[in-house]
């Protein structure tokens, strides 16, 4: 069994959190549990969200499988709510302890990353076929490992992501043959330091990559960066704490006009210490606008400390999750931020039957337009996390 990492800290305290709460299952905005994990043959404690296919199936990963000594699984949840384990990791050469959102190709193959491999190295990038066959695409060395956000894929089958390293993090490309190219290595200075753990990269039609770092930049509070296909990095914005926000753990999404949107874990103008995080917009010219500061309402009823990536719909509404919600029972929340800046909490998690500590959201399956899907790291009727849906 591996020692607990920062990724596993919510799992280690899950039982204590649940026992300390007397939750009531909320039903706001048509909230529904799609599946309850029990970690007794179906996996448990998912640390990433889900994606979907054209038939309405949902796919994701769990951090554990049959207890903390078994290193996770890839799962499928059918529209009717039945779950199938597609692959169980062994922590051997196949990797162990997945924490990333999955990517999917046209044939239904799934791609993701693990934190470890059996030799104690830096983890792997894997492919799992619809029938459950796993192939390791790339293994990282002991001095380099994938960040927890996983990979994105281009039309040619190349994979892109960020990794930890001996210094300050890097951006990589994995070709179809598994060979790795380091596209950029951060120096820890004005160019940024430490790509965010949840910061999934964004790629535009021209091949530019966009992402965030949790530190570095002009003020040491993180940056939003653009990486051109030739490897040239441009810092689009350096955070400076205060009202500006700081520590952008999550990545960015873009609208058709080229504006970028994301969240910071801390900062903002609310009255909770160093700030409980923001939603921000970066215009193509680099101008930043804080769209919302969390914990602006009493008892943080609007949520606070966002860690996950945003979802943008066709009319400009933004959706995401926070790691806290209404005190004292707020184990995270799902929020909507309208284009006019109005924030609405779609659901506040209690840590009980509705789960707690929500991960990334997924906004569309053909059979259920108008719903957001996600997972929680713990809770549910069987105690090991949930897959949920909530109406937008």
PDB file of N, CA and C in Angstrom, residues 218-294:
ATOM      1  N   UNK A 218       4.709  37.295 -11.982  1.00  0.00           N
ATOM      2  CA  UNK A 218       5.286  38.545 -11.485  1.00  0.00           C
ATOM      3  C   UNK A 218       5.147  38.695  -9.988  1.00  0.00           C
ATOM      4  N   UNK A 219       4.029  38.208  -9.433  1.00  0.00           N
ATOM      5  CA  UNK A 219       3.746  38.406  -8.005  1.00  0.00           C
ATOM      6  C   UNK A 219       3.806  37.104  -7.209  1.00  0.00           C
ATOM      7  N   UNK A 220       4.140  36.011  -7.865  1.00  0.00           N
ATOM      8  CA  UNK A 220       4.273  34.737  -7.172  1.00  0.00           C
ATOM      9  C   UNK A 220       2.976  34.033  -6.857  1.00  0.00           C
ATOM     10  N   UNK A 221       1.856  34.493  -7.421  1.00  0.00           N
ATOM     11  CA  UNK A 221       0.548  33.929  -7.078  1.00  0.00           C
ATOM     12  C   UNK A 221      -0.068  33.114  -8.208  1.00  0.00           C
ATOM     13  N   UNK A 222       0.727  32.785  -9.237  1.00  0.00           N
ATOM     14  CA  UNK A 222       0.220  31.977 -10.330  1.00  0.00           C
ATOM     15  C   UNK A 222      -0.045  32.781 -11.586  1.00  0.00           C
ATOM     16  N   UNK A 223      -0.170  32.065 -12.712  1.00  0.00           N
ATOM     17  CA  UNK A 223      -0.368  32.716 -14.005  1.00  0.00           C
ATOM     18  C   UNK A 223      -1.379  31.943 -14.840  1.00  0.00           C
ATOM     19  N   UNK A 224      -1.902  32.625 -15.864  1.00  0.00           N
ATOM     20  CA  UNK A 224      -2.560  31.991 -17.004  1.00  0.00           C
ATOM     21  C   UNK A 224      -1.589  32.114 -18.171  1.00  0.00           C
ATOM     22  N   UNK A 225      -1.281  30.999 -18.836  1.00  0.00           N
ATOM     23  CA  UNK A 225      -0.296  31.038 -19.902  1.00  0.00           C
ATOM     24  C   UNK A 225      -0.854  30.515 -21.223  1.00  0.00           C
ATOM     25  N   UNK A 226      -0.181  30.923 -22.302  1.00  0.00           N
ATOM     26  CA  UNK A 226      -0.440  30.413 -23.650  1.00  0.00           C
ATOM     27  C   UNK A 226       0.869  29.841 -24.172  1.00  0.00           C
ATOM     28  N   UNK A 227       0.800  28.650 -24.761  1.00  0.00           N
ATOM     29  CA  UNK A 227       1.985  28.021 -25.320  1.00  0.00           C
ATOM     30  C   UNK A 227       1.748  27.779 -26.808  1.00  0.00           C
ATOM     31  N   UNK A 228       2.527  28.479 -27.639  1.00  0.00           N
ATOM     32  CA  UNK A 228       2.389  28.361 -29.086  1.00  0.00           C
ATOM     33  C   UNK A 228       2.956  27.026 -29.569  1.00  0.00           C
ATOM     34  N   UNK A 229       2.562  26.582 -30.785  1.00  0.00           N
ATOM     35  CA  UNK A 229       3.086  25.312 -31.302  1.00  0.00           C
ATOM     36  C   UNK A 229       4.604  25.266 -31.404  1.00  0.00           C
ATOM     37  N   UNK A 230       5.261  26.431 -31.539  1.00  0.00           N
ATOM     38  CA  UNK A 230       6.719  26.446 -31.622  1.00  0.00           C
ATOM     39  C   UNK A 230       7.393  26.456 -30.257  1.00  0.00           C
ATOM     40  N   UNK A 231       6.600  26.364 -29.165  1.00  0.00           N
ATOM     41  CA  UNK A 231       7.155  26.313 -27.823  1.00  0.00           C
ATOM     42  C   UNK A 231       7.313  27.650 -27.137  1.00  0.00           C
ATOM     43  N   UNK A 232       6.875  28.707 -27.790  1.00  0.00           N
ATOM     44  CA  UNK A 232       6.960  30.031 -27.179  1.00  0.00           C
ATOM     45  C   UNK A 232       5.860  30.191 -26.139  1.00  0.00           C
ATOM     46  N   UNK A 233       6.237  30.530 -24.906  1.00  0.00           N
ATOM     47  CA  UNK A 233       5.259  30.746 -23.845  1.00  0.00           C
ATOM     48  C   UNK A 233       4.984  32.233 -23.672  1.00  0.00           C
ATOM     49  N   UNK A 234       3.716  32.568 -23.511  1.00  0.00           N
ATOM     50  CA  UNK A 234       3.292  33.931 -23.216  1.00  0.00           C
ATOM     51  C   UNK A 234       2.459  33.910 -21.948  1.00  0.00           C
ATOM     52  N   UNK A 235       2.810  34.726 -20.972  1.00  0.00           N
ATOM     53  CA  UNK A 235       1.991  34.857 -19.771  1.00  0.00           C
ATOM     54  C   UNK A 235       0.879  35.849 -20.076  1.00  0.00           C
ATOM     55  N   UNK A 236      -0.347  35.359 -20.062  1.00  0.00           N
ATOM     56  CA  UNK A 236      -1.497  36.218 -20.351  1.00  0.00           C
ATOM     57  C   UNK A 236      -1.908  37.029 -19.144  1.00  0.00           C
ATOM     58  N   UNK A 237      -1.702  36.463 -17.949  1.00  0.00           N
ATOM     59  CA  UNK A 237      -2.044  37.195 -16.731  1.00  0.00           C
ATOM     60  C   UNK A 237      -1.270  36.628 -15.556  1.00  0.00           C
ATOM     61  N   UNK A 238      -0.720  37.519 -14.718  1.00  0.00           N
ATOM     62  CA  UNK A 238      -0.087  37.146 -13.453  1.00  0.00           C
ATOM     63  C   UNK A 238      -1.000  37.582 -12.319  1.00  0.00           C
ATOM     64  N   UNK A 239      -1.383  36.633 -11.471  1.00  0.00           N
ATOM     65  CA  UNK A 239      -2.256  36.967 -10.348  1.00  0.00           C
ATOM     66  C   UNK A 239      -1.444  37.621  -9.238  1.00  0.00           C
ATOM     67  N   UNK A 240      -2.117  38.525  -8.508  1.00  0.00           N
ATOM     68  CA  UNK A 240      -1.417  39.278  -7.472  1.00  0.00           C
ATOM     69  C   UNK A 240      -2.151  39.271  -6.141  1.00  0.00           C
ATOM     70  N   UNK A 241      -2.993  38.237  -5.928  1.00  0.00           N
ATOM     71  CA  UNK A 241      -3.742  38.082  -4.691  1.00  0.00           C
ATOM     72  C   UNK A 241      -4.729  39.248  -4.538  1.00  0.00           C
ATOM     73  N   UNK A 242      -5.240  39.434  -3.316  1.00  0.00           N
ATOM     74  CA  UNK A 242      -6.238  40.484  -3.119  1.00  0.00           C
ATOM     75  C   UNK A 242      -7.455  40.252  -3.976  1.00  0.00           C
ATOM     76  N   UNK A 243      -8.042  41.320  -4.480  1.00  0.00           N
ATOM     77  CA  UNK A 243      -9.248  41.218  -5.278  1.00  0.00           C
ATOM     78  C   UNK A 243      -9.012  40.468  -6.584  1.00  0.00           C
ATOM     79  N   UNK A 244      -7.778  40.440  -7.034  1.00  0.00           N
ATOM     80  CA  UNK A 244      -7.419  39.812  -8.295  1.00  0.00           C
ATOM     81  C   UNK A 244      -7.570  38.294  -8.251  1.00  0.00           C
ATOM     82  N   UNK A 245      -7.464  37.690  -7.076  1.00  0.00           N
ATOM     83  CA  UNK A 245      -7.467  36.244  -6.946  1.00  0.00           C
ATOM     84  C   UNK A 245      -6.051  35.688  -6.940  1.00  0.00           C
ATOM     85  N   UNK A 246      -5.894  34.461  -6.473  1.00  0.00           N
ATOM     86  CA  UNK A 246      -4.580  33.827  -6.438  1.00  0.00           C
ATOM     87  C   UNK A 246      -4.738  32.317  -6.405  1.00  0.00           C
ATOM     88  N   UNK A 247      -3.676  31.633  -6.772  1.00  0.00           N
ATOM     89  CA  UNK A 247      -3.588  30.170  -6.795  1.00  0.00           C
ATOM     90  C   UNK A 247      -4.664  29.571  -7.713  1.00  0.00           C
ATOM     91  N   UNK A 248      -4.499  29.725  -9.029  1.00  0.00           N
ATOM     92  CA  UNK A 248      -5.458  29.133  -9.972  1.00  0.00           C
ATOM     93  C   UNK A 248      -5.200  27.646 -10.151  1.00  0.00           C
ATOM     94  N   UNK A 249      -5.797  26.831  -9.292  1.00  0.00           N
ATOM     95  CA  UNK A 249      -5.597  25.382  -9.357  1.00  0.00           C
ATOM     96  C   UNK A 249      -6.242  24.799 -10.613  1.00  0.00           C
ATOM     97  N   UNK A 250      -7.382  25.312 -11.001  1.00  0.00           N
ATOM     98  CA  UNK A 250      -8.113  24.802 -12.161  1.00  0.00           C
ATOM     99  C   UNK A 250      -7.623  25.461 -13.443  1.00  0.00           C
ATOM    100  N   UNK A 251      -7.935  24.834 -14.572  1.00  0.00           N
ATOM    101  CA  UNK A 251      -7.568  25.359 -15.872  1.00  0.00           C
ATOM    102  C   UNK A 251      -8.574  26.362 -16.396  1.00  0.00           C
ATOM    103  N   UNK A 252      -8.583  26.568 -17.709  1.00  0.00           N
ATOM    104  CA  UNK A 252      -9.442  27.572 -18.325  1.00  0.00           C
ATOM    105  C   UNK A 252     -10.300  26.938 -19.407  1.00  0.00           C
ATOM    106  N   UNK A 253     -11.434  27.590 -19.684  1.00  0.00           N
ATOM    107  CA  UNK A 253     -12.274  27.287 -20.836  1.00  0.00           C
ATOM    108  C   UNK A 253     -12.371  28.555 -21.667  1.00  0.00           C
ATOM    109  N   UNK A 254     -12.783  28.430 -22.923  1.00  0.00           N
ATOM    110  CA  UNK A 254     -12.808  29.575 -23.831  1.00  0.00           C
ATOM    111  C   UNK A 254     -14.157  29.699 -24.514  1.00  0.00           C
ATOM    112  N   UNK A 255     -14.549  30.950 -24.830  1.00  0.00           N
ATOM    113  CA  UNK A 255     -15.735  31.171 -25.651  1.00  0.00           C
ATOM    114  C   UNK A 255     -15.311  31.422 -27.097  1.00  0.00           C
ATOM    115  N   UNK A 256     -16.280  31.638 -27.973  1.00  0.00           N
ATOM    116  CA  UNK A 256     -15.987  31.785 -29.395  1.00  0.00           C
ATOM    117  C   UNK A 256     -15.205  33.057 -29.701  1.00  0.00           C
ATOM    118  N   UNK A 257     -15.266  34.043 -28.818  1.00  0.00           N
ATOM    119  CA  UNK A 257     -14.542  35.296 -29.015  1.00  0.00           C
ATOM    120  C   UNK A 257     -13.105  35.225 -28.519  1.00  0.00           C
ATOM    121  N   UNK A 258     -12.715  34.100 -27.935  1.00  0.00           N
ATOM    122  CA  UNK A 258     -11.356  33.953 -27.455  1.00  0.00           C
ATOM    123  C   UNK A 258     -11.140  34.373 -26.022  1.00  0.00           C
ATOM    124  N   UNK A 259     -12.214  34.712 -25.305  1.00  0.00           N
ATOM    125  CA  UNK A 259     -12.089  35.005 -23.879  1.00  0.00           C
ATOM    126  C   UNK A 259     -11.879  33.702 -23.096  1.00  0.00           C
ATOM    127  N   UNK A 260     -11.038  33.767 -22.082  1.00  0.00           N
ATOM    128  CA  UNK A 260     -10.771  32.618 -21.231  1.00  0.00           C
ATOM    129  C   UNK A 260     -11.441  32.805 -19.880  1.00  0.00           C
ATOM    130  N   UNK A 261     -11.919  31.703 -19.282  1.00  0.00           N
ATOM    131  CA  UNK A 261     -12.596  31.755 -17.991  1.00  0.00           C
ATOM    132  C   UNK A 261     -12.013  30.676 -17.090  1.00  0.00           C
ATOM    133  N   UNK A 262     -11.844  31.020 -15.812  1.00  0.00           N
ATOM    134  CA  UNK A 262     -11.331  30.060 -14.854  1.00  0.00           C
ATOM    135  C   UNK A 262     -11.628  30.489 -13.432  1.00  0.00           C
ATOM    136  N   UNK A 263     -11.082  29.758 -12.483  1.00  0.00           N
ATOM    137  CA  UNK A 263     -11.274  30.077 -11.067  1.00  0.00           C
ATOM    138  C   UNK A 263      -9.926  30.144 -10.360  1.00  0.00           C
ATOM    139  N   UNK A 264      -9.889  30.913  -9.299  1.00  0.00           N
ATOM    140  CA  UNK A 264      -8.751  30.874  -8.379  1.00  0.00           C
ATOM    141  C   UNK A 264      -9.223  30.271  -7.064  1.00  0.00           C
ATOM    142  N   UNK A 265      -8.316  29.562  -6.411  1.00  0.00           N
ATOM    143  CA  UNK A 265      -8.645  28.902  -5.159  1.00  0.00           C
ATOM    144  C   UNK A 265      -8.756  29.898  -4.012  1.00  0.00           C
ATOM    145  N   UNK A 266      -7.994  30.967  -4.068  1.00  0.00           N
ATOM    146  CA  UNK A 266      -7.983  31.975  -3.016  1.00  0.00           C
ATOM    147  C   UNK A 266      -8.118  33.366  -3.635  1.00  0.00           C
ATOM    148  N   UNK A 267      -8.135  34.379  -2.771  1.00  0.00           N
ATOM    149  CA  UNK A 267      -8.271  35.750  -3.228  1.00  0.00           C
ATOM    150  C   UNK A 267      -9.714  36.141  -3.448  1.00  0.00           C
ATOM    151  N   UNK A 268      -9.896  37.345  -3.902  1.00  0.00           N
ATOM    152  CA  UNK A 268     -11.233  37.887  -4.077  1.00  0.00           C
ATOM    153  C   UNK A 268     -11.541  38.916  -3.014  1.00  0.00           C
ATOM    154  N   UNK A 269     -12.637  39.597  -3.164  1.00  0.00           N
ATOM    155  CA  UNK A 269     -12.974  40.715  -2.277  1.00  0.00           C
ATOM    156  C   UNK A 269     -13.866  40.326  -1.119  1.00  0.00           C
ATOM    157  N   UNK A 270     -14.161  39.030  -0.966  1.00  0.00           N
ATOM    158  CA  UNK A 270     -15.027  38.616   0.133  1.00  0.00           C
ATOM    159  C   UNK A 270     -14.261  38.681   1.446  1.00  0.00           C
ATOM    160  N   UNK A 271     -14.983  38.590   2.550  1.00  0.00           N
ATOM    161  CA  UNK A 271     -14.373  38.826   3.852  1.00  0.00           C
ATOM    162  C   UNK A 271     -13.904  37.591   4.570  1.00  0.00           C
ATOM    163  N   UNK A 272     -13.369  36.582   3.860  1.00  0.00           N
ATOM    164  CA  UNK A 272     -12.928  35.362   4.543  1.00  0.00           C
ATOM    165  C   UNK A 272     -11.408  35.251   4.461  1.00  0.00           C
ATOM    166  N   UNK A 273     -10.727  35.881   5.365  1.00  0.00           N
ATOM    167  CA  UNK A 273      -9.274  35.775   5.433  1.00  0.00           C
ATOM    168  C   UNK A 273      -8.618  36.294   4.170  1.00  0.00           C
ATOM    169  N   UNK A 274      -7.837  35.407   3.525  1.00  0.00           N
ATOM    170  CA  UNK A 274      -7.144  35.776   2.291  1.00  0.00           C
ATOM    171  C   UNK A 274      -8.037  35.665   1.066  1.00  0.00           C
ATOM    172  N   UNK A 275      -9.323  35.484   1.279  1.00  0.00           N
ATOM    173  CA  UNK A 275     -10.263  35.344   0.174  1.00  0.00           C
ATOM    174  C   UNK A 275     -10.548  33.899  -0.133  1.00  0.00           C
ATOM    175  N   UNK A 276     -11.763  33.612  -0.532  1.00  0.00           N
ATOM    176  CA  UNK A 276     -12.216  32.240  -0.766  1.00  0.00           C
ATOM    177  C   UNK A 276     -12.338  31.892  -2.236  1.00  0.00           C
ATOM    178  N   UNK A 277     -11.639  32.657  -3.087  1.00  0.00           N
ATOM    179  CA  UNK A 277     -11.585  32.310  -4.495  1.00  0.00           C
ATOM    180  C   UNK A 277     -12.476  33.161  -5.371  1.00  0.00           C
ATOM    181  N   UNK A 278     -12.204  33.081  -6.668  1.00  0.00           N
ATOM    182  CA  UNK A 278     -12.911  33.901  -7.647  1.00  0.00           C
ATOM    183  C   UNK A 278     -13.227  33.097  -8.902  1.00  0.00           C
ATOM    184  N   UNK A 279     -14.130  33.661  -9.695  1.00  0.00           N
ATOM    185  CA  UNK A 279     -14.284  33.304 -11.109  1.00  0.00           C
ATOM    186  C   UNK A 279     -13.785  34.500 -11.901  1.00  0.00           C
ATOM    187  N   UNK A 280     -12.902  34.255 -12.874  1.00  0.00           N
ATOM    188  CA  UNK A 280     -12.311  35.364 -13.613  1.00  0.00           C
ATOM    189  C   UNK A 280     -12.470  35.160 -15.121  1.00  0.00           C
ATOM    190  N   UNK A 281     -12.279  36.270 -15.835  1.00  0.00           N
ATOM    191  CA  UNK A 281     -12.292  36.281 -17.300  1.00  0.00           C
ATOM    192  C   UNK A 281     -11.009  36.961 -17.779  1.00  0.00           C
ATOM    193  N   UNK A 282     -10.349  36.367 -18.763  1.00  0.00           N
ATOM    194  CA  UNK A 282      -9.176  36.962 -19.391  1.00  0.00           C
ATOM    195  C   UNK A 282      -9.526  37.260 -20.849  1.00  0.00           C
ATOM    196  N   UNK A 283      -9.546  38.534 -21.230  1.00  0.00           N
ATOM    197  CA  UNK A 283      -9.824  38.928 -22.608  1.00  0.00           C
ATOM    198  C   UNK A 283      -8.632  38.601 -23.494  1.00  0.00           C
ATOM    199  N   UNK A 284      -8.824  38.555 -24.817  1.00  0.00           N
ATOM    200  CA  UNK A 284      -7.703  38.247 -25.710  1.00  0.00           C
ATOM    201  C   UNK A 284      -6.509  39.191 -25.556  1.00  0.00           C
ATOM    202  N   UNK A 285      -6.750  40.426 -25.099  1.00  0.00           N
ATOM    203  CA  UNK A 285      -5.634  41.352 -24.905  1.00  0.00           C
ATOM    204  C   UNK A 285      -4.972  41.199 -23.538  1.00  0.00           C
ATOM    205  N   UNK A 286      -5.438  40.216 -22.728  1.00  0.00           N
ATOM    206  CA  UNK A 286      -4.845  39.948 -21.431  1.00  0.00           C
ATOM    207  C   UNK A 286      -5.514  40.642 -20.264  1.00  0.00           C
ATOM    208  N   UNK A 287      -6.517  41.456 -20.522  1.00  0.00           N
ATOM    209  CA  UNK A 287      -7.214  42.140 -19.437  1.00  0.00           C
ATOM    210  C   UNK A 287      -8.014  41.146 -18.603  1.00  0.00           C
ATOM    211  N   UNK A 288      -7.810  41.207 -17.286  1.00  0.00           N
ATOM    212  CA  UNK A 288      -8.543  40.315 -16.393  1.00  0.00           C
ATOM    213  C   UNK A 288      -9.710  41.048 -15.748  1.00  0.00           C
ATOM    214  N   UNK A 289     -10.835  40.342 -15.648  1.00  0.00           N
ATOM    215  CA  UNK A 289     -12.007  40.839 -14.935  1.00  0.00           C
ATOM    216  C   UNK A 289     -12.443  39.779 -13.936  1.00  0.00           C
ATOM    217  N   UNK A 290     -12.589  40.144 -12.680  1.00  0.00           N
ATOM    218  CA  UNK A 290     -13.135  39.223 -11.686  1.00  0.00           C
ATOM    219  C   UNK A 290     -14.651  39.241 -11.818  1.00  0.00           C
ATOM    220  N   UNK A 291     -15.224  38.117 -12.197  1.00  0.00           N
ATOM    221  CA  UNK A 291     -16.659  38.018 -12.409  1.00  0.00           C
ATOM    222  C   UNK A 291     -17.413  37.742 -11.117  1.00  0.00           C
ATOM    223  N   UNK A 292     -16.758  37.031 -10.179  1.00  0.00           N
ATOM    224  CA  UNK A 292     -17.432  36.720  -8.921  1.00  0.00           C
ATOM    225  C   UNK A 292     -16.398  36.378  -7.865  1.00  0.00           C
ATOM    226  N   UNK A 293     -16.647  36.810  -6.633  1.00  0.00           N
ATOM    227  CA  UNK A 293     -15.823  36.449  -5.479  1.00  0.00           C
ATOM    228  C   UNK A 293     -16.654  35.583  -4.542  1.00  0.00           C
ATOM    229  N   UNK A 294     -16.161  34.394  -4.210  1.00  0.00           N
ATOM    230  CA  UNK A 294     -16.905  33.450  -3.380  1.00  0.00           C
ATOM    231  C   UNK A 294     -16.909  33.864  -1.910  1.00  0.00           C
TER     232      UNK A 294
END
